[in-house]
PDB file of C-alpha atoms and ligand atoms in Angstrom:
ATOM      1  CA  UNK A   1      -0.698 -22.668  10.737  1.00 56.00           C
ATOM      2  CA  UNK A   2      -0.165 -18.711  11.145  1.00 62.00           C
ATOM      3  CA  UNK A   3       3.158 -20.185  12.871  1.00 63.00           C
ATOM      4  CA  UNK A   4       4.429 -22.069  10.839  1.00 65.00           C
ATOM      5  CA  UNK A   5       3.768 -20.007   7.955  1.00 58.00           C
ATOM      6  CA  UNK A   6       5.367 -16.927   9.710  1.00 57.00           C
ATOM      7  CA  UNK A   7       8.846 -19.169  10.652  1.00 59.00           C
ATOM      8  CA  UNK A   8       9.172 -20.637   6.941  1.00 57.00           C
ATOM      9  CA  UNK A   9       9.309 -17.311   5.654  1.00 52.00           C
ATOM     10  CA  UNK A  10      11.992 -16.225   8.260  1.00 56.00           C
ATOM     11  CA  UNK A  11      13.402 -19.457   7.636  1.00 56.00           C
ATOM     12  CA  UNK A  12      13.828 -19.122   3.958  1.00 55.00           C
ATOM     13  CA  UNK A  13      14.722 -15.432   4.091  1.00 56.00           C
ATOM     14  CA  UNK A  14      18.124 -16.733   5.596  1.00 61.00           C
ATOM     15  CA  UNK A  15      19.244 -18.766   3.334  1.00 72.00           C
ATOM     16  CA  UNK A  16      18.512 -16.072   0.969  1.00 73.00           C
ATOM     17  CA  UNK A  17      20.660 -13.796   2.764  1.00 81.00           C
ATOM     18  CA  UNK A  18      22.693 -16.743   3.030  1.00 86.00           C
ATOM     19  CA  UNK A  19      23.267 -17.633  -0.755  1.00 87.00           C
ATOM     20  CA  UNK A  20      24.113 -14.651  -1.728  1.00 90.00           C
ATOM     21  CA  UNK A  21      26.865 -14.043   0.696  1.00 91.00           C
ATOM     22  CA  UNK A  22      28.114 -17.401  -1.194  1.00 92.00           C
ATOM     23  CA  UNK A  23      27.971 -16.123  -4.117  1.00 93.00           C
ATOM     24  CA  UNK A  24      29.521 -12.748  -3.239  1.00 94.00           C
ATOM     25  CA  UNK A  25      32.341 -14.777  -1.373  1.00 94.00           C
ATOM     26  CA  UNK A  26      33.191 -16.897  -4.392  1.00 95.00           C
ATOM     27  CA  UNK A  27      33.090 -13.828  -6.638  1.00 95.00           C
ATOM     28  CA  UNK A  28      35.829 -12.305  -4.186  1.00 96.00           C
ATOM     29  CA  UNK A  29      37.361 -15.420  -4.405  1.00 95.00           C
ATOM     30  CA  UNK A  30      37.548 -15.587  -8.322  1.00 95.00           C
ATOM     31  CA  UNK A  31      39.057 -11.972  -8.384  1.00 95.00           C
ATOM     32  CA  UNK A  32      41.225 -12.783  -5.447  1.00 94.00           C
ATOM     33  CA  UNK A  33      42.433 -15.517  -7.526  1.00 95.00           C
ATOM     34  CA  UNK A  34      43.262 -13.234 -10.519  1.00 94.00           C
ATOM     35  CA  UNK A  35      45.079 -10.908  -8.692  1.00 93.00           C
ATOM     36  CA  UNK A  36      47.073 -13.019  -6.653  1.00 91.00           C
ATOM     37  CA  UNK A  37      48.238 -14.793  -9.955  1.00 93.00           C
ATOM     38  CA  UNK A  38      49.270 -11.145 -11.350  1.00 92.00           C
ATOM     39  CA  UNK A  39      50.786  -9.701  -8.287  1.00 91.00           C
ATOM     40  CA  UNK A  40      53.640 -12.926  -8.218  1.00 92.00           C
ATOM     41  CA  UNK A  41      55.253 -10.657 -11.023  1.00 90.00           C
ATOM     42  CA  UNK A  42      54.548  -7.656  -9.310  1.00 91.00           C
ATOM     43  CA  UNK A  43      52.487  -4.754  -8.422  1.00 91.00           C
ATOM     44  CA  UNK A  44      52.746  -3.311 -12.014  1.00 92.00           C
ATOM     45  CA  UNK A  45      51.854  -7.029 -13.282  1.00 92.00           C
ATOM     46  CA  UNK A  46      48.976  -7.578 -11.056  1.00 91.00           C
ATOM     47  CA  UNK A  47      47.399  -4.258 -12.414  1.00 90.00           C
ATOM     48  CA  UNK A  48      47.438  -4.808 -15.995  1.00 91.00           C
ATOM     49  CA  UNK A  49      46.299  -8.525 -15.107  1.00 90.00           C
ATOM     50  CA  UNK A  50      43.215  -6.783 -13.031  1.00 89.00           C
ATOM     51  CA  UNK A  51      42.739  -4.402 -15.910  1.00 90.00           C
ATOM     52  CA  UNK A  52      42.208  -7.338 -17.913  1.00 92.00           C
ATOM     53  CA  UNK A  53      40.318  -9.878 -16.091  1.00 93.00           C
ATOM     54  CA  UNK A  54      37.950  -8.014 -13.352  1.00 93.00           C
ATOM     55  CA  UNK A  55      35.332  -7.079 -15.673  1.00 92.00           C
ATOM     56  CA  UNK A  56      35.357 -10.496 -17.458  1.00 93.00           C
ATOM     57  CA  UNK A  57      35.402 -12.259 -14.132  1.00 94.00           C
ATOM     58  CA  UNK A  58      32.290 -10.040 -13.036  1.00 94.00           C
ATOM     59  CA  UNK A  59      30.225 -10.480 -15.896  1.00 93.00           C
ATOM     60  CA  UNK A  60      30.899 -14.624 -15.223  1.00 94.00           C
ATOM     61  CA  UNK A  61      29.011 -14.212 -12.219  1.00 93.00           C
ATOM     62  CA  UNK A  62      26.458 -12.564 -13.670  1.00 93.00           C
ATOM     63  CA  UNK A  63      23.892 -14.900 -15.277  1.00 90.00           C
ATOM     64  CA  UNK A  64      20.185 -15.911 -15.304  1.00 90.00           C
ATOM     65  CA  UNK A  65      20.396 -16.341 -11.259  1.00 90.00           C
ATOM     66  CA  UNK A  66      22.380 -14.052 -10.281  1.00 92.00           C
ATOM     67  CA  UNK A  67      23.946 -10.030 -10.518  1.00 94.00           C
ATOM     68  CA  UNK A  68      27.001  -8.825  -9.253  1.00 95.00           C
ATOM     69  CA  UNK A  69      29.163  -5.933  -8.946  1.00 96.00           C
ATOM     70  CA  UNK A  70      31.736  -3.926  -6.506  1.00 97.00           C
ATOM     71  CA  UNK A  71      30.818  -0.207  -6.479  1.00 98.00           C
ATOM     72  CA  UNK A  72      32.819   2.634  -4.232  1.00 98.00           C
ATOM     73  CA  UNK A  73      32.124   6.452  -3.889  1.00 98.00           C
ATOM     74  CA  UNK A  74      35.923   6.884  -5.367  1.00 98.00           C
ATOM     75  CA  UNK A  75      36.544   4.896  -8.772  1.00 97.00           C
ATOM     76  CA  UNK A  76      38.742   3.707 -10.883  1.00 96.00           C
ATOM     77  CA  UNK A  77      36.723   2.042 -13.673  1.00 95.00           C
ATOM     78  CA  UNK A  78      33.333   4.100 -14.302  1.00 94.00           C
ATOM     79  CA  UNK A  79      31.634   0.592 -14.836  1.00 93.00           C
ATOM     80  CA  UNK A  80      31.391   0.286 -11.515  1.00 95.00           C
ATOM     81  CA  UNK A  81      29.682   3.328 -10.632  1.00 97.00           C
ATOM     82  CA  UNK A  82      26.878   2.611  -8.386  1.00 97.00           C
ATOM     83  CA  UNK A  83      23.044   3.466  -8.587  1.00 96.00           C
ATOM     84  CA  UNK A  84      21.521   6.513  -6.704  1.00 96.00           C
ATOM     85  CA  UNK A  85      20.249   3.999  -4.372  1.00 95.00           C
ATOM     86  CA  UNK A  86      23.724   2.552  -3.902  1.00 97.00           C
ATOM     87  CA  UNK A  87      25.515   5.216  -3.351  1.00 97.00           C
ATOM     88  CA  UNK A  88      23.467   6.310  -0.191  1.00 96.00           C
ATOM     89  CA  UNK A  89      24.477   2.865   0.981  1.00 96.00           C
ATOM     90  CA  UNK A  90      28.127   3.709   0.272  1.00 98.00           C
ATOM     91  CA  UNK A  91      27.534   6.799   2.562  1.00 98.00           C
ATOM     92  CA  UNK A  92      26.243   5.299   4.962  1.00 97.00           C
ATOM     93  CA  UNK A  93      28.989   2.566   5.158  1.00 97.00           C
ATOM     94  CA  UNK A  94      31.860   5.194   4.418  1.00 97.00           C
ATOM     95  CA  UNK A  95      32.585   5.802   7.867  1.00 95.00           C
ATOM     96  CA  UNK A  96      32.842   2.199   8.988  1.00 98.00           C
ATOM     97  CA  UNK A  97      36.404   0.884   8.973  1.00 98.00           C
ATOM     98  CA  UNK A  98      38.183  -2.446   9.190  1.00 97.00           C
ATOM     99  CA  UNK A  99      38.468  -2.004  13.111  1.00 97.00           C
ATOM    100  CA  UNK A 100      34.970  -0.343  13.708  1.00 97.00           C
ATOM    101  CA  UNK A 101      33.110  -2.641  10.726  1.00 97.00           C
ATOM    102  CA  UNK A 102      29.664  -2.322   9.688  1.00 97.00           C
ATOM    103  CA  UNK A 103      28.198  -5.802   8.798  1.00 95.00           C
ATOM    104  CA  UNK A 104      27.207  -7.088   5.603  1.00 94.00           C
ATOM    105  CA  UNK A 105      23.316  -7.543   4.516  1.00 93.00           C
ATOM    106  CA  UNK A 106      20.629  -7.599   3.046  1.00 92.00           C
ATOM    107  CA  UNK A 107      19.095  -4.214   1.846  1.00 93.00           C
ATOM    108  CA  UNK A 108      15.287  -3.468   0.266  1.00 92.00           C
ATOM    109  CA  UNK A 109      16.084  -1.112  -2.491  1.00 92.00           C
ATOM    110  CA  UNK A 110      13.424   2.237  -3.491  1.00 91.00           C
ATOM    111  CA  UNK A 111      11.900  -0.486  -6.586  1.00 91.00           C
ATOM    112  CA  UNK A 112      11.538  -3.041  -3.809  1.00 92.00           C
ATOM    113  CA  UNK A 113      14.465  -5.094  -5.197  1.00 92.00           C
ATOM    114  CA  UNK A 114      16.511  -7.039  -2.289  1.00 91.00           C
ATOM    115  CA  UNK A 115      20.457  -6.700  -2.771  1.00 94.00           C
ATOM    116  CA  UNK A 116      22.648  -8.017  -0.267  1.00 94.00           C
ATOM    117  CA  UNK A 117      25.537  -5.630   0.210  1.00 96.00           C
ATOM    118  CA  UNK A 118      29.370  -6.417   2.222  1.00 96.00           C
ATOM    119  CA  UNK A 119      31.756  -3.587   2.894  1.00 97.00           C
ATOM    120  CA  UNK A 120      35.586  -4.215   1.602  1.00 97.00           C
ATOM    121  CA  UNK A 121      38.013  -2.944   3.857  1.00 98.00           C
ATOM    122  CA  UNK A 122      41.843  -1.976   2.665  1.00 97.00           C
ATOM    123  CA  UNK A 123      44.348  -4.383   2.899  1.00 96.00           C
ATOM    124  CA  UNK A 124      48.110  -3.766   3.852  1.00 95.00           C
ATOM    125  CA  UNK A 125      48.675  -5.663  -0.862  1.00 92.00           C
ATOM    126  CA  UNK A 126      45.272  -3.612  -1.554  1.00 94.00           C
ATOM    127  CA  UNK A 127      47.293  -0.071  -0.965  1.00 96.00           C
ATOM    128  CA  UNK A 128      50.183  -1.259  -4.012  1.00 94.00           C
ATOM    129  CA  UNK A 129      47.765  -0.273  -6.210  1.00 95.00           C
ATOM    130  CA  UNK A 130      45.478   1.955  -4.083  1.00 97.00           C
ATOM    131  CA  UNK A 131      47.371   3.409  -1.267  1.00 97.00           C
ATOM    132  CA  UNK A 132      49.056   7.312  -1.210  1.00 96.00           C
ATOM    133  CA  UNK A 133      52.353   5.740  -1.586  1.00 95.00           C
ATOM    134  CA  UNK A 134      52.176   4.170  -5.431  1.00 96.00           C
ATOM    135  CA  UNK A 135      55.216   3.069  -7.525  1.00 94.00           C
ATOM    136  CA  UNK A 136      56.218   5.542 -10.018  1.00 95.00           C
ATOM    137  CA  UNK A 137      55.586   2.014 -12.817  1.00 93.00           C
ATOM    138  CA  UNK A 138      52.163   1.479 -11.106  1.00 94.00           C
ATOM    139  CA  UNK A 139      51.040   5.161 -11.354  1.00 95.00           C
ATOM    140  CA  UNK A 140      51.964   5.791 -14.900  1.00 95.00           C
ATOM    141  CA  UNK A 141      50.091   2.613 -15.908  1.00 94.00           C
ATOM    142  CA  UNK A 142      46.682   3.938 -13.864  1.00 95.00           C
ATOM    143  CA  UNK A 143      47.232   6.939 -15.774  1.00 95.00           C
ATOM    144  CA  UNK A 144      46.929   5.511 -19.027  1.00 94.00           C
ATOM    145  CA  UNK A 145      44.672   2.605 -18.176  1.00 94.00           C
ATOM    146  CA  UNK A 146      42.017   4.954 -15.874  1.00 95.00           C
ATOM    147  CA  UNK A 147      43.008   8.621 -16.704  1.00 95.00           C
ATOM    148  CA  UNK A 148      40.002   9.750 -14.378  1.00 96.00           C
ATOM    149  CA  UNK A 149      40.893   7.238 -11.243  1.00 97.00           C
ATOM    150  CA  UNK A 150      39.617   8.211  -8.226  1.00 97.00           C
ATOM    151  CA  UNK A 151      40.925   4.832  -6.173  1.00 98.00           C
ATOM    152  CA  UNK A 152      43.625   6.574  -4.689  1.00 97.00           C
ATOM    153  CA  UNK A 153      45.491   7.884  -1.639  1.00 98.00           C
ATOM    154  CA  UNK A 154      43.834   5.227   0.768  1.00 98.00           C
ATOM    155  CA  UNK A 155      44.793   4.435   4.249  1.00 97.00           C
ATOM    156  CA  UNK A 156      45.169   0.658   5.863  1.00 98.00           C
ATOM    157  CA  UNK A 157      41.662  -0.435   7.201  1.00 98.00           C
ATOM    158  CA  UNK A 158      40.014   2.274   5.114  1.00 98.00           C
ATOM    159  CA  UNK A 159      36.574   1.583   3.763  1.00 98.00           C
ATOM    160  CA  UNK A 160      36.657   1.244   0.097  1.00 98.00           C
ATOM    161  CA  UNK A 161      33.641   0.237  -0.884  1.00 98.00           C
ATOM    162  CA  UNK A 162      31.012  -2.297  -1.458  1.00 97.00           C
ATOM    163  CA  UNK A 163      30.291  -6.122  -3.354  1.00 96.00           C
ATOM    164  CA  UNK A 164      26.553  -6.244  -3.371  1.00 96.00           C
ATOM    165  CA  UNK A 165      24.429  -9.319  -4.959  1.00 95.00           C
ATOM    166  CA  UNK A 166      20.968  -9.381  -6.343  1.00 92.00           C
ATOM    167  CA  UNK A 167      18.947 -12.213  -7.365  1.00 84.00           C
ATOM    168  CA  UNK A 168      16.867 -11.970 -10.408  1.00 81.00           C
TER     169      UNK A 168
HETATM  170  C1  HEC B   1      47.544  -4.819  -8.665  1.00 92.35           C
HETATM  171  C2  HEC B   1      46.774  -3.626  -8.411  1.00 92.35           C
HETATM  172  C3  HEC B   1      45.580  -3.716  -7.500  1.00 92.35           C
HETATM  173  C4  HEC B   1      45.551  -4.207  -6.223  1.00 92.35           C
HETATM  174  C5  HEC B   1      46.692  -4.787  -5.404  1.00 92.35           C
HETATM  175  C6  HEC B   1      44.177  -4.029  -5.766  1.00 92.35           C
HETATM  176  N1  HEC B   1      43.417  -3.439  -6.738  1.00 92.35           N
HETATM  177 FE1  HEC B   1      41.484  -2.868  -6.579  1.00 92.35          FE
HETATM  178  N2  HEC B   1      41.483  -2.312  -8.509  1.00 92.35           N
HETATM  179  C7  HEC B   1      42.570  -2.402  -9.357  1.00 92.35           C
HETATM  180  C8  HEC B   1      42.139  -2.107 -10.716  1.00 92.35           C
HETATM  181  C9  HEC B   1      43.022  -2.117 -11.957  1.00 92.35           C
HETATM  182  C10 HEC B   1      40.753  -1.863 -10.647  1.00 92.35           C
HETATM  183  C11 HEC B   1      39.807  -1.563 -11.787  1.00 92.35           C
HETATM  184  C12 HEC B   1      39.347  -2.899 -12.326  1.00 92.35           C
HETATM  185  C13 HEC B   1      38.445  -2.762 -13.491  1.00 92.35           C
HETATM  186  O1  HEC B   1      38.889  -2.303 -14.545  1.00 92.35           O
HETATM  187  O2  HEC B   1      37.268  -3.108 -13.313  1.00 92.35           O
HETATM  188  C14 HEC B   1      40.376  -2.004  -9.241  1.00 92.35           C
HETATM  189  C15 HEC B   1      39.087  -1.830  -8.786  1.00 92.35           C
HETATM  190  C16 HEC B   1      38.685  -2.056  -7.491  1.00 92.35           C
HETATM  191  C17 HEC B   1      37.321  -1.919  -7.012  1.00 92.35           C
HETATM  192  C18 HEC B   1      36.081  -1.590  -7.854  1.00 92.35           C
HETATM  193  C19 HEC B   1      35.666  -0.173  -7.775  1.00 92.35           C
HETATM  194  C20 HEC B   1      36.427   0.757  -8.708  1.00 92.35           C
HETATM  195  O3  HEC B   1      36.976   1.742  -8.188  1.00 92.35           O
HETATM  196  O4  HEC B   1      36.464   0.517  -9.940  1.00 92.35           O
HETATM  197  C21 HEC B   1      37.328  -2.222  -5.690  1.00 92.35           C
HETATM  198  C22 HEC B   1      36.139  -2.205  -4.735  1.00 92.35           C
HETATM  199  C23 HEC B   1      38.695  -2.565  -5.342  1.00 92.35           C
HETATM  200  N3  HEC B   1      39.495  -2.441  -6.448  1.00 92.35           N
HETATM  201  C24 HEC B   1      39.102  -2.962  -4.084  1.00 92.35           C
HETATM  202  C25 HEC B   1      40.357  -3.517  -3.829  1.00 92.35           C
HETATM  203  C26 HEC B   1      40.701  -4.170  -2.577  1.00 92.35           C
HETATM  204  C27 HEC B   1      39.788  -4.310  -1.369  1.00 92.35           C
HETATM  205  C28 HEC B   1      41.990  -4.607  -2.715  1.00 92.35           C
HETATM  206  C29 HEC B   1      42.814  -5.425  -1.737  1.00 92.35           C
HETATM  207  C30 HEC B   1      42.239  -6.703  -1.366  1.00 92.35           C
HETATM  208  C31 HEC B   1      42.446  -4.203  -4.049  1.00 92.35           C
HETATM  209  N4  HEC B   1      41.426  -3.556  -4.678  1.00 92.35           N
HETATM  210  C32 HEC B   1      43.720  -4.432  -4.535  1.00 92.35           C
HETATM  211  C33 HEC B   1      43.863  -2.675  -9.014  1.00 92.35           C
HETATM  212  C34 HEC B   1      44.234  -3.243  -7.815  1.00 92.35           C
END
C-alpha cells in the first residue's frame, strides 16, 4: 500500500512539473507570436508592438489555475520585478548560459509555494532590442517607453532571465 502510495505521489508530482512547463511553453509561444508579428515591420515596430501586448498577453495567462510572469535581475518594465525569493533564483541561474544551461524546474519557495522556473537564454533577434549594439530608432523609443531600462548591452547566449509558473 506504502508503495503504491509513495509512486502515485511521484507519479503525479510529474505531471505537475509537467503542466506547467505547458503552460510556460504556450505563454512563450503567445509572446513569441506577438513579437514575431511586430518585428515583420521592424525592430522599432516589434518594440512598440511588445510595449503594447506583453503585459496584456501575461495577464491572459493568468487566471483561476494558473500565474505567470518573466522576471530578470536587469529590467526593462518594473512589473516584472521579481520577489526576494526570485531573485536568489535569478542569481543562482545568472551564470548559466545558452551553451553551459541550467535546466528548468520546479522550485519550493520560503511560504512553501511550488513555482516551476525555465531560464531564457539570448537569441541572435533577442539582441535588436536588447543587445549593446541598438538602432539609434530602437533606443530613442526605450528611452521614452522605459526611461529606467536596465535590458541592455547583452551578449548572444547570455542569460537573461527567468518564465516561472505557479499553480494556485
Ligand atoms: C522588438 C524588441 C524586442 C525584442 C526583439 C525582444 N524583446 Fe524582450 N522585451 C522587449 C520589451 C519592449 C520588453 C518590456 C515588455 C513589457 O513592457 O512588459 C521586454 C521584456 C523582456 C523580458 C521581461 C523582463 C523585463 O526586463 O521586463 C524578458 C525576460 C525578455 N524581454 C526576454 C527577451 C528574449 C529572450 C528575447 C529574444 C527571444 C527578447 N526579449 C526579444 C523588447 C524586445
Amino acid at each position: 500500500m506504502k508503495l503504491i502510495l509513495a509512486l502515485t505521489l511521484l507519479l503525479s508530482g510529474n505531471t505537475f512539473a509537467e503542466e506547467r512547463a505547458e503552460v510556460a511553453k504556450s505563454f512563450m509561444k503567445a509572446l513569441q507570436k506577438e513579437l514575431m508579428t511586430g518585428m515583420k515591420k521592424g525592430p522599432k515596430a516589434g518594440l512598440i508592438h511588445c510595449n503594447d501586448k506583453a503585459i496584456p498577453v501575461t495577464n491572459s495567462f493568468n487566471n483561476d489555475k494558473y500565474e505567470v510572469g518573466r522576471v530578470s535581475l536587469k529590467l526593462r518594465n518594473p512589473s516584472n520585478a521579481p520577489s526576494d525569493d526570485l531573485k536568489k533564483v535569478l542569481s543562482k541561474y545568472s551564470s548559466s548560459s545558452a551553451k553551459s544551461p541550467m535546466e528548468a524546474k520546479v522550485i519550493v519557495l520560503s511560504n512553501n509555494e511550488e513555482v516551476f522556473v525555465k531560464p531564457l537564454y539570448m537569441k541572435g533577434a533577442c539582441l535588436n532590442c536588447h543587445g549593446a549594439n541598438i538602432q539609434s530608432g530602437v533606443k530613442s523609443e526605450l528611452q521614452k517607453r522605459y526611461p529606467d531600462d536596465k535590458a541592455v548591452g547583452y551578449k548572444l547566449g547570455e542569460f537573461r532571465g527567468l518564465v516561472w509558473v505557479k499553480k494556485k
